[in-house]
C-alpha cells in the first residue's frame, strides 16, 4: 500500500526526474520501508520522506522550469581544482516555498490517513523476494509484480531499430495479458538461434536496452500448455564489471485456466565470467539445484478444481492448523476448513481455495504448479506438509 | 540556467562521494553509508539522493556501473555508482579544507580534547 502511495507521490516530480530516477527512487523507498520497522524508525522514515519531498520537489520543479545546458566539463580554477556546480542560486522564491509547504502538508495528511486506515485501501505491489521462502511466497501469490512494472515502461525511449521493434512488439503482446499470444510470439516470431533481442517487460529493461543494446537469446522452452519458461543466455557486452560475461536468466510465465497471464517471475539468475578477454565460449548447460521436475498439465476437465477428488470432512478437518516453514523469513501457512472445503493462507497473502487430487494432495485453484501435500506420522496424526511452487519446495511443520 | 559555484561541496554531495570512496554502491547502500558516516543525522531521501547523484554524474565526479554479480533472482536491476578520479580529487580537497578548519578551531580552543 505504501509503495502505491509513494508511486503516486512520485508523479509530483517533473517528468525528467521520473524518467531518469523514478524506478531507483521507488526502489530506495521500498528498501527503507522494508528495513525501517518499528514505531520510531517508521515515524522517522515518514518524516524523512515528507521533508525530502518538500525540499526536492521544489528544487526539481525549479530545475525543470529553467533552460540551458549543463557544463560539458568541469572547469578548473587557477589551482587546478574543479568547481562543483549546483542547480540553485540563492534561496527558493516565496512562491516555491509556499508551494513546497502546501504539498508537504497534503502529503502528510494523505500518509496519516493511509496509516490510520491500516493499509487496506490502496492495492499494493506483489512482493518480490530474495530468499527461497520469499520467492515461494511471491510465487504463491496470484498477483504479478512484473505485469505491474510493465505499465510503467516508456517505449518511446527505444531506438528505431529492428531489434527494438521486436522488443516493442514483445511489450505489446505482454500488455494484452494473453498467454496464447505470448506463446505464439516466442514460438513463431522469434528464432532462438539467431534472434537478437532482450527479453524484458519493465522500465528498467527499456533502460538497459537503450544503454547496452540487444542481447542474444540462446534458448527458450514451452514447458506445458499453461506455462512458458524462457531460458535466456545473454551476453552482457555492456557490463562494466564483467565485460562480455554470460548471464543466464530463467523466466517463468504462467497462465490461468482462461489463458490469461497470471504470473511472470524471475526464477533463477546466474553469471559466468568469460575465461579470458578475447575468448568467450558459451556456457555449458546449467542445472538448478533445488528444482523438481515440472508437473504435467492437467488434461481438459481433469484438473482438481474442475473435478475434485472426494475427501471426507473428517479428513479435511484433520489438516486444520498452522504450519511453520523453516525459511529465512519464518513464514507460515494457515489451513482452515469451511463448508466442506479446504483453504490455505500463506503469510501475508490472500486466502486460496484448495482442491484435492488425492486424500493428501491439494492444488491451488486454477494452478498447475502450486500444491501442498500433507504428511502423517506412524500414528496417523498430521505432522506437516510440503508446499510446492513451480518446482521449489518448502517443508512445513504443524504448530502444536 | 543560472548556477552557483559552491566551494566547498554541498554536504550531501560530499557525503555521497565519501561513501563511494572505497566501494561501489547502489542508492540504498549510499543512503545507509551516509547515515553511518554521519551518526544517523543525515538520512538521504530518494529525491535528495538522486538529485545529488544526477548532479555528480553530470559533473563527472561519479560514474554509473552495472553490477550483475550482485543481483539475485526476483531483484530488479540496480544502478551502482563508482567514484571517478575527479570525484576523489574533489572529496580529498574538501576533506583537507575541513581538516584545516578543524585545526583553526582547535587553535582557538573551540574544541575539547576528544576532537583532537
Coordinates of C-alpha atoms in Angstrom, one line a residue:
Chain A
X1 CA 0.0 0.0 0.0
X2 CA 2.8 2.4 1.0
X3 CA 4.6 1.7 -2.3
X4 CA 1.5 2.5 -4.2
X5 CA 1.1 5.7 -2.2
X6 CA 4.7 6.7 -2.9
X7 CA 4.3 5.9 -6.6
X8 CA 1.5 8.4 -6.6
X9 CA 3.7 11.0 -4.8
X10 CA 6.5 10.4 -7.4
X11 CA 4.1 11.7 -10.0
X12 CA 4.5 15.1 -8.4
X13 CA 8.1 15.2 -9.7
X14 CA 8.9 16.5 -13.2
X15 CA 8.9 14.0 -16.0
X16 CA 12.7 14.2 -16.5
X17 CA 13.3 13.2 -12.9
X18 CA 10.8 10.4 -13.0
X19 CA 12.2 9.1 -16.3
X20 CA 15.7 9.1 -15.1
X21 CA 15.4 8.1 -11.4
X22 CA 11.7 7.2 -10.8
X23 CA 12.5 3.4 -10.6
X24 CA 15.5 4.0 -8.4
X25 CA 13.6 6.4 -6.1
X26 CA 10.9 3.7 -5.8
X27 CA 13.5 1.1 -5.0
X28 CA 15.1 3.2 -2.3
X29 CA 11.7 3.9 -0.8
X30 CA 11.0 0.1 -0.8
X31 CA 14.3 -0.7 0.7
X32 CA 13.9 1.8 3.5
X33 CA 10.3 0.7 4.1
X34 CA 11.3 -2.9 4.4
X35 CA 14.3 -2.2 6.7
X36 CA 13.0 0.5 9.0
X37 CA 10.4 -1.4 11.0
X38 CA 9.1 -0.4 14.4
X39 CA 7.3 2.6 15.7
X40 CA 10.2 5.1 16.0
X41 CA 12.1 4.0 12.8
X42 CA 8.9 4.1 10.8
X43 CA 7.9 7.5 12.2
X44 CA 11.4 8.8 11.3
X45 CA 11.2 7.2 7.9
X46 CA 8.0 9.0 7.0
X47 CA 9.3 12.2 8.5
X48 CA 12.3 11.9 6.2
X49 CA 10.1 11.2 3.2
X50 CA 7.9 14.2 3.8
X51 CA 10.9 16.5 4.3
X52 CA 12.6 15.0 1.3
X53 CA 9.5 15.6 -0.8
X54 CA 9.1 19.1 0.4
X55 CA 12.7 20.1 -0.4
X56 CA 13.4 18.1 -3.6
X57 CA 10.0 18.8 -5.2
X58 CA 10.7 22.5 -5.2
X59 CA 14.2 22.0 -6.4
X60 CA 13.3 19.6 -9.2
X61 CA 10.4 21.8 -10.4
X62 CA 12.7 24.9 -10.5
X63 CA 15.2 22.9 -12.5
X64 CA 12.5 21.7 -14.9
X65 CA 11.3 25.2 -15.5
X66 CA 14.8 26.5 -16.3
X67 CA 16.5 26.1 -19.5
X68 CA 20.1 25.9 -20.6
X69 CA 22.6 23.1 -20.8
X70 CA 24.8 21.9 -18.0
X71 CA 28.5 22.5 -18.5
X72 CA 30.1 19.7 -20.5
X73 CA 33.2 19.5 -18.4
X74 CA 34.3 20.6 -15.0
X75 CA 36.2 23.9 -15.4
X76 CA 39.3 24.4 -13.3
X77 CA 40.4 27.4 -11.4
X78 CA 44.0 28.6 -11.1
X79 CA 44.8 25.9 -8.5
X80 CA 43.6 23.2 -10.8
X81 CA 40.7 22.2 -8.5
X82 CA 37.4 21.8 -10.4
X83 CA 34.3 23.5 -9.1
X84 CA 31.0 21.8 -8.4
X85 CA 28.0 23.5 -10.0
X86 CA 24.7 23.2 -8.2
X87 CA 21.3 23.7 -9.6
X88 CA 20.2 26.6 -7.4
X89 CA 21.1 30.1 -6.9
X90 CA 20.2 31.7 -3.7
X91 CA 17.1 30.8 -1.6
X92 CA 14.0 29.5 -3.3
X93 CA 11.4 32.1 -4.1
X94 CA 8.5 32.7 -1.7
X95 CA 6.1 31.1 -4.2
X96 CA 8.2 27.9 -4.3
X97 CA 8.4 27.8 -0.5
X98 CA 4.7 28.2 -0.2
X99 CA 4.1 25.5 -2.8
X100 CA 6.6 23.2 -1.1
X101 CA 4.9 23.7 2.3
X102 CA 1.5 23.2 0.9
X103 CA 2.5 20.0 -0.9
X104 CA 4.2 18.7 2.2
X105 CA 1.1 19.2 4.3
X106 CA -1.1 17.5 1.7
X107 CA 1.3 14.6 1.6
X108 CA 1.4 14.4 5.4
X109 CA -2.4 14.3 5.6
X110 CA -2.6 11.6 2.9
X111 CA 0.1 9.5 4.7
X112 CA -1.6 10.0 8.0
X113 CA -4.9 8.9 6.6
X114 CA -3.3 5.9 5.0
X115 CA -1.6 4.9 8.2
X116 CA -4.8 5.2 10.2
X117 CA -6.7 3.2 7.7
X118 CA -4.4 0.3 8.2
X119 CA -3.1 0.0 4.8
X120 CA -6.0 -1.9 3.2
X121 CA -7.5 0.7 0.9
X122 CA -4.8 1.0 -1.7
X123 CA -3.7 -2.0 -3.7
X124 CA 0.0 -2.9 -3.2
X125 CA 2.6 -4.4 -5.4
X126 CA 3.1 -8.1 -5.3
X127 CA 6.2 -9.0 -3.3
X128 CA 9.4 -9.7 -5.0
X129 CA 11.6 -12.0 -2.9
X130 CA 15.2 -12.8 -2.5
X131 CA 15.2 -15.9 -0.4
X132 CA 13.6 -19.2 -1.4
X133 CA 10.9 -18.6 1.2
X134 CA 10.2 -15.2 -0.1
X135 CA 10.2 -16.4 -3.7
X136 CA 7.7 -19.1 -2.8
X137 CA 5.6 -16.5 -1.0
X138 CA 5.7 -14.3 -4.1
X139 CA 5.0 -17.3 -6.4
X140 CA 2.1 -18.4 -4.3
X141 CA 0.5 -15.0 -4.7
X142 CA -1.8 -14.7 -7.6
X143 CA -0.6 -11.2 -8.3
X144 CA 2.0 -10.2 -10.9
X145 CA 4.8 -7.9 -10.0
X146 CA 6.2 -7.9 -13.5
X147 CA 2.9 -7.1 -15.0
X148 CA 2.7 -4.1 -12.8
X149 CA 6.1 -2.9 -13.8
X150 CA 5.3 -3.3 -17.4
X151 CA 2.8 -0.5 -17.3
X152 CA 5.5 2.0 -16.2
X153 CA 7.8 1.3 -19.1
X154 CA 8.3 4.2 -21.6
X155 CA 8.7 2.5 -25.0
X156 CA 9.2 5.9 -26.7
X157 CA 12.7 5.8 -25.5
X158 CA 13.6 2.8 -27.7
X159 CA 15.7 3.4 -30.8
X160 CA 14.2 2.8 -34.2
X161 CA 16.0 -0.5 -35.0
X162 CA 14.8 -4.0 -35.9
X163 CA 15.8 -5.3 -32.5
X164 CA 14.0 -2.5 -30.7
X165 CA 11.0 -3.2 -32.9
X166 CA 10.9 -6.8 -31.7
X167 CA 11.4 -5.6 -28.1
X168 CA 8.4 -3.2 -28.5
X169 CA 6.3 -6.0 -30.0
X170 CA 7.0 -8.2 -27.1
X171 CA 5.9 -5.4 -24.7
X172 CA 2.7 -5.0 -26.6
X173 CA 1.9 -8.8 -26.5
X174 CA 2.6 -9.0 -22.8
X175 CA 0.5 -6.0 -22.2
X176 CA -2.6 -7.8 -23.6
X177 CA -2.1 -10.4 -20.8
X178 CA -3.0 -13.1 -23.4
X179 CA -0.8 -16.2 -22.7
X180 CA -1.5 -17.8 -26.1
X181 CA -0.5 -14.7 -27.9
X182 CA 2.7 -14.5 -25.9
X183 CA 3.4 -18.2 -26.5
X184 CA 2.8 -17.7 -30.2
X185 CA 5.1 -14.7 -30.2
X186 CA 8.0 -16.6 -28.7
X187 CA 7.5 -19.8 -30.6
X188 CA 6.7 -18.3 -34.0
X189 CA 8.0 -14.8 -34.1
X190 CA 11.4 -15.3 -32.6
X191 CA 14.2 -17.5 -33.9
X192 CA 16.1 -18.6 -30.8
X193 CA 19.2 -19.4 -32.7
X194 CA 19.5 -16.0 -34.3
X195 CA 17.3 -13.6 -32.6
X196 CA 19.0 -10.6 -31.0
X197 CA 16.6 -9.0 -28.6
X198 CA 16.4 -8.6 -24.9
X199 CA 13.5 -10.2 -23.0
X200 CA 12.1 -7.7 -20.6
X201 CA 8.9 -6.1 -19.6
X202 CA 9.9 -3.4 -17.1
X203 CA 11.1 0.1 -17.5
X204 CA 14.5 -0.9 -16.2
X205 CA 14.7 -3.3 -19.2
X206 CA 14.0 -0.5 -21.6
X207 CA 16.7 1.5 -19.9
X208 CA 19.1 -1.4 -20.2
X209 CA 18.2 -1.9 -23.9
X210 CA 18.9 1.8 -24.6
X211 CA 22.3 1.7 -22.9
X212 CA 23.6 -1.7 -23.8
X213 CA 21.6 -2.7 -26.9
X214 CA 20.1 -6.1 -27.7
X215 CA 21.4 -9.3 -26.3
X216 CA 21.5 -12.8 -27.7
X217 CA 18.8 -15.3 -26.7
X218 CA 20.0 -18.8 -26.9
X219 CA 17.1 -20.9 -25.9
X220 CA 13.6 -20.9 -24.6
X221 CA 11.2 -23.7 -23.9
X222 CA 7.5 -24.1 -23.5
X223 CA 7.1 -26.4 -20.5
X224 CA 3.5 -27.1 -20.8
X225 CA 0.3 -25.7 -22.1
X226 CA -0.1 -23.4 -19.2
X227 CA 3.5 -22.5 -18.6
X228 CA 6.2 -21.0 -20.6
X229 CA 9.8 -21.0 -19.3
X230 CA 12.2 -18.7 -21.0
X231 CA 15.8 -19.8 -20.6
X232 CA 17.9 -16.9 -21.8
X233 CA 21.7 -17.0 -22.2
X234 CA 22.7 -13.5 -22.9
X235 CA 26.0 -11.8 -23.3
X236 CA 26.4 -8.7 -21.2
X237 CA 28.6 -6.9 -23.6
X238 CA 27.8 -3.5 -22.0
X239 CA 28.6 -4.6 -18.4
X240 CA 31.4 -2.6 -16.9
X241 CA 32.0 -5.0 -14.1
X242 CA 32.1 -8.2 -16.2
X243 CA 32.6 -7.3 -19.8
X244 CA 31.3 -10.0 -22.1
X245 CA 30.1 -12.1 -19.3
X246 CA 27.5 -14.7 -20.0
X247 CA 24.3 -14.3 -18.0
X248 CA 21.6 -16.9 -17.6
X249 CA 18.0 -15.8 -16.8
X250 CA 15.2 -18.1 -16.3
X251 CA 11.8 -16.5 -16.5
X252 CA 8.5 -18.3 -15.9
X253 CA 5.2 -17.2 -17.4
X254 CA 2.1 -19.0 -16.1
X255 CA -1.4 -18.9 -17.4
X256 CA -4.7 -19.3 -15.6
X257 CA -7.4 -21.6 -17.0
X258 CA -8.8 -18.8 -19.1
X259 CA -5.4 -18.5 -20.8
X260 CA -4.6 -15.1 -19.3
X261 CA -1.1 -14.5 -18.0
X262 CA -1.5 -14.8 -14.2
X263 CA 2.2 -14.6 -13.2
X264 CA 5.6 -13.8 -14.5
X265 CA 8.7 -14.0 -12.4
X266 CA 12.4 -14.5 -12.5
X267 CA 13.1 -17.9 -11.0
X268 CA 16.8 -18.0 -11.4
X269 CA 19.7 -15.9 -12.4
X270 CA 23.3 -16.8 -13.0
X271 CA 26.5 -15.3 -14.2
X272 CA 29.6 -16.8 -15.8
X273 CA 32.6 -14.8 -16.2
X274 CA 34.5 -15.1 -19.5
X275 CA 37.6 -17.3 -19.3
X276 CA 39.6 -14.5 -21.0
X277 CA 39.1 -11.2 -22.5
X278 CA 39.2 -12.5 -26.0
X279 CA 37.9 -16.0 -25.8
X280 CA 34.2 -16.0 -24.9
X281 CA 32.9 -19.6 -25.1
X282 CA 29.2 -20.1 -24.5
X283 CA 28.5 -21.5 -21.1
X284 CA 27.8 -25.2 -20.6
X285 CA 24.4 -26.5 -19.7
X286 CA 23.2 -25.5 -16.3
X287 CA 21.4 -27.3 -13.6
X288 CA 19.1 -25.8 -10.9
X289 CA 20.0 -27.4 -7.7
X290 CA 16.7 -27.3 -5.8
X291 CA 14.2 -27.6 -8.6
X292 CA 11.9 -30.6 -9.1
X293 CA 10.6 -31.8 -12.5
X294 CA 7.6 -29.8 -13.6
X295 CA 4.1 -31.2 -13.1
X296 CA 2.4 -32.3 -16.3
X297 CA -0.5 -30.1 -17.4
X298 CA -3.9 -31.4 -16.4
X299 CA -6.0 -32.5 -19.4
X300 CA -9.2 -30.5 -20.0
X301 CA -11.8 -31.3 -17.4
X302 CA -9.5 -33.3 -15.2
X303 CA -7.9 -30.6 -13.1
X304 CA -8.7 -30.9 -9.4
X305 CA -10.6 -27.7 -9.4
X306 CA -12.7 -28.9 -12.3
X307 CA -13.2 -32.5 -11.0
X308 CA -12.3 -32.6 -7.3
X309 CA -11.5 -35.8 -5.6
X310 CA -13.9 -36.6 -2.8
X311 CA -12.4 -36.4 0.7
X312 CA -14.3 -37.0 3.9
X313 CA -15.0 -33.9 6.0
X314 CA -13.2 -35.5 9.0
X315 CA -10.1 -35.9 6.9
X316 CA -10.2 -32.3 5.8
X317 CA -10.7 -31.1 9.3
X318 CA -7.7 -33.1 10.5
X319 CA -5.5 -30.8 8.3
X320 CA -6.7 -27.6 10.0
X321 CA -3.9 -25.7 11.8
X322 CA -0.9 -23.5 11.3
X323 CA 2.2 -24.8 9.6
X324 CA 5.6 -23.2 10.1
X325 CA 8.3 -23.2 7.4
X326 CA 11.9 -23.4 8.1
X327 CA 12.7 -20.4 5.9
X328 CA 14.7 -17.3 6.5
X329 CA 11.6 -15.1 6.8
X330 CA 9.9 -17.5 9.2
X331 CA 6.8 -17.8 7.0
X332 CA 3.8 -19.9 7.9
X333 CA 0.6 -21.1 6.4
X334 CA -2.8 -21.3 7.9
X335 CA -5.1 -24.1 6.9
X336 CA -8.8 -23.7 7.5
X337 CA -11.9 -25.7 6.8
X338 CA -15.3 -24.2 5.9
X339 CA -18.4 -25.8 4.5
X340 CA -16.7 -28.9 3.2
X341 CA -13.8 -27.0 1.6
X342 CA -10.2 -26.5 2.5
X343 CA -8.5 -23.1 2.3
X344 CA -4.9 -22.0 2.9
X345 CA -3.4 -18.7 3.6
X346 CA 0.3 -18.1 3.2
X347 CA 1.9 -15.4 5.4
X348 CA 0.6 -12.0 4.5
X349 CA -1.3 -13.2 1.4
X350 CA -4.9 -13.8 0.4
X351 CA -6.7 -17.0 1.2
X352 CA -6.6 -19.6 -1.5
X353 CA -9.2 -22.3 -2.1
X354 CA -7.6 -25.7 -2.4
X355 CA -8.9 -28.7 -4.3
X356 CA -8.0 -32.3 -3.6
X357 CA -6.3 -34.5 -6.2
X358 CA -5.9 -37.3 -3.6
X359 CA -6.7 -37.5 0.0
X360 CA -3.4 -35.8 0.9
X361 CA -2.5 -33.6 -2.1
X362 CA -4.3 -30.4 -2.8
X363 CA -3.9 -27.9 -5.7
X364 CA -4.5 -24.2 -5.6
X365 CA -7.5 -23.2 -7.6
X366 CA -6.6 -22.6 -11.2
X367 CA -2.9 -23.5 -10.8
X368 CA -1.0 -26.5 -12.0
X369 CA 2.2 -25.6 -10.3
X370 CA 1.1 -24.8 -6.8
X371 CA 0.2 -27.6 -4.5
X372 CA 0.5 -28.8 -0.9
X373 CA 0.7 -32.4 0.3
X374 CA 0.1 -33.3 3.9
X375 CA 2.2 -35.8 5.8
X376 CA 1.2 -38.0 8.8
X377 CA 3.3 -39.9 11.3
X378 CA 3.0 -43.6 12.1
X379 CA 0.1 -42.8 14.5
X380 CA -1.9 -41.2 11.7
X381 CA -1.5 -37.7 13.1
X382 CA -1.0 -34.9 10.6
X383 CA 2.5 -33.6 11.4
X384 CA 3.4 -31.3 8.4
X385 CA 3.1 -30.6 4.8
X386 CA 5.1 -30.0 1.7
X387 CA 4.4 -26.8 -0.3
X388 CA 5.4 -26.9 -3.9
X389 CA 5.5 -23.8 -6.1
X390 CA 6.9 -24.1 -9.6
X391 CA 9.1 -26.9 -8.5
X392 CA 10.5 -25.2 -5.5
X393 CA 9.6 -27.0 -2.3
X394 CA 9.3 -26.0 1.4
X395 CA 8.5 -28.3 4.2
X396 CA 6.2 -27.0 6.9
X397 CA 5.9 -28.4 10.4
X398 CA 2.4 -28.3 12.1
X399 CA 2.4 -26.0 15.0
X400 CA 1.4 -27.7 18.3
Chain B
X1 CA 20.4 28.0 -16.5
X2 CA 21.9 30.1 -13.7
X3 CA 24.2 28.1 -11.5
X4 CA 26.3 28.9 -8.5
X5 CA 29.8 27.7 -7.9
X6 CA 29.9 26.1 -4.5
X7 CA 33.2 25.6 -2.9
X8 CA 33.1 23.8 -0.5
X9 CA 30.8 21.0 -1.7
X10 CA 27.3 20.7 -0.6
X11 CA 27.2 18.5 2.5
X12 CA 25.0 15.8 0.8
X13 CA 27.3 15.6 -2.2
X14 CA 30.4 15.4 -0.1
X15 CA 29.0 12.5 2.0
X16 CA 27.9 10.7 -1.2
X17 CA 31.5 11.0 -2.5
X18 CA 32.9 9.7 0.7
X19 CA 30.5 6.8 0.8
X20 CA 31.8 5.7 -2.6
X21 CA 35.5 6.2 -1.7
X22 CA 36.2 2.5 -1.1
X23 CA 33.4 0.7 -2.8
X24 CA 30.8 0.8 -5.5
X25 CA 27.3 1.2 -4.0
X26 CA 23.7 1.4 -5.2
X27 CA 21.3 4.1 -4.0
X28 CA 20.1 2.4 -0.8
X29 CA 23.6 1.4 0.2
X30 CA 24.7 5.0 -0.4
X31 CA 21.9 6.2 1.9
X32 CA 22.9 3.7 4.6
X33 CA 26.6 4.5 4.3
X34 CA 25.9 8.3 4.6
X35 CA 23.7 7.7 7.6
X36 CA 26.5 5.7 9.2
X37 CA 29.1 8.3 8.4
X38 CA 27.0 11.0 10.0
X39 CA 25.9 9.0 13.0
X40 CA 22.4 8.9 11.7
X41 CA 22.0 12.7 11.4
X42 CA 21.8 12.7 7.6
X43 CA 19.4 10.2 6.1
X44 CA 19.0 11.0 2.4
X45 CA 15.5 10.6 1.0
X46 CA 15.0 9.4 -2.6
X47 CA 14.5 12.9 -4.1
X48 CA 17.6 14.4 -2.4
X49 CA 19.8 11.4 -3.1
X50 CA 19.0 11.1 -6.8
X51 CA 19.0 14.8 -7.4
X52 CA 22.6 14.9 -5.9
X53 CA 23.5 11.7 -7.8
X54 CA 22.5 13.3 -11.1
X55 CA 24.5 16.4 -10.4
X56 CA 27.5 14.4 -9.5
X57 CA 27.1 12.2 -12.6
X58 CA 26.8 15.3 -14.8
X59 CA 29.9 16.8 -13.3
X60 CA 31.8 13.5 -13.8
X61 CA 32.5 13.0 -10.2
X62 CA 30.9 9.6 -10.1
X63 CA 30.0 7.1 -12.8
X64 CA 27.3 4.6 -13.2
X65 CA 28.1 0.9 -13.5
X66 CA 26.2 -2.3 -13.8
X67 CA 27.0 -4.8 -11.1
X68 CA 25.5 -8.0 -12.4
X69 CA 27.2 -10.3 -10.0
X70 CA 25.3 -8.9 -7.0
X71 CA 21.8 -9.3 -8.5
X72 CA 19.6 -12.1 -7.2
X73 CA 16.5 -13.8 -8.6
X74 CA 13.5 -11.6 -8.3
X75 CA 15.5 -8.5 -7.8
X76 CA 15.2 -5.5 -10.1
X77 CA 18.4 -4.3 -11.8
X78 CA 20.1 -1.6 -9.7
X79 CA 22.3 1.1 -10.8
X80 CA 25.6 1.1 -9.0
X81 CA 27.8 4.2 -8.7
X82 CA 31.6 4.5 -8.6
X83 CA 33.8 7.4 -7.6
X84 CA 35.8 8.8 -10.5
X85 CA 39.3 10.2 -10.2
X86 CA 37.9 13.7 -10.4
X87 CA 35.4 12.9 -7.7
X88 CA 38.2 11.5 -5.5
X89 CA 40.2 14.7 -6.0
X90 CA 37.2 16.8 -5.0
X91 CA 36.4 14.8 -2.0
X92 CA 40.1 14.9 -0.9
X93 CA 40.2 18.7 -1.4
X94 CA 37.0 19.1 0.7
X95 CA 38.3 16.8 3.4
X96 CA 41.6 18.9 3.6
X97 CA 39.6 22.1 3.7
X98 CA 37.6 20.7 6.7
X99 CA 40.8 19.5 8.3
X100 CA 42.2 23.0 8.0
X101 CA 39.1 24.4 9.7
X102 CA 39.4 21.8 12.4
X103 CA 43.0 22.9 13.1
X104 CA 41.9 26.5 13.4
X105 CA 39.1 25.6 15.7
X106 CA 41.5 23.6 17.8
X107 CA 43.9 26.5 17.9
X108 CA 41.1 28.8 19.1
X109 CA 40.2 26.3 21.8
X110 CA 36.7 25.9 20.5
X111 CA 37.0 22.1 20.7
X112 CA 37.6 19.8 23.6
X113 CA 40.4 17.3 23.6
X114 CA 38.3 14.4 22.2
X115 CA 38.2 16.2 18.8
X116 CA 41.9 16.3 18.6

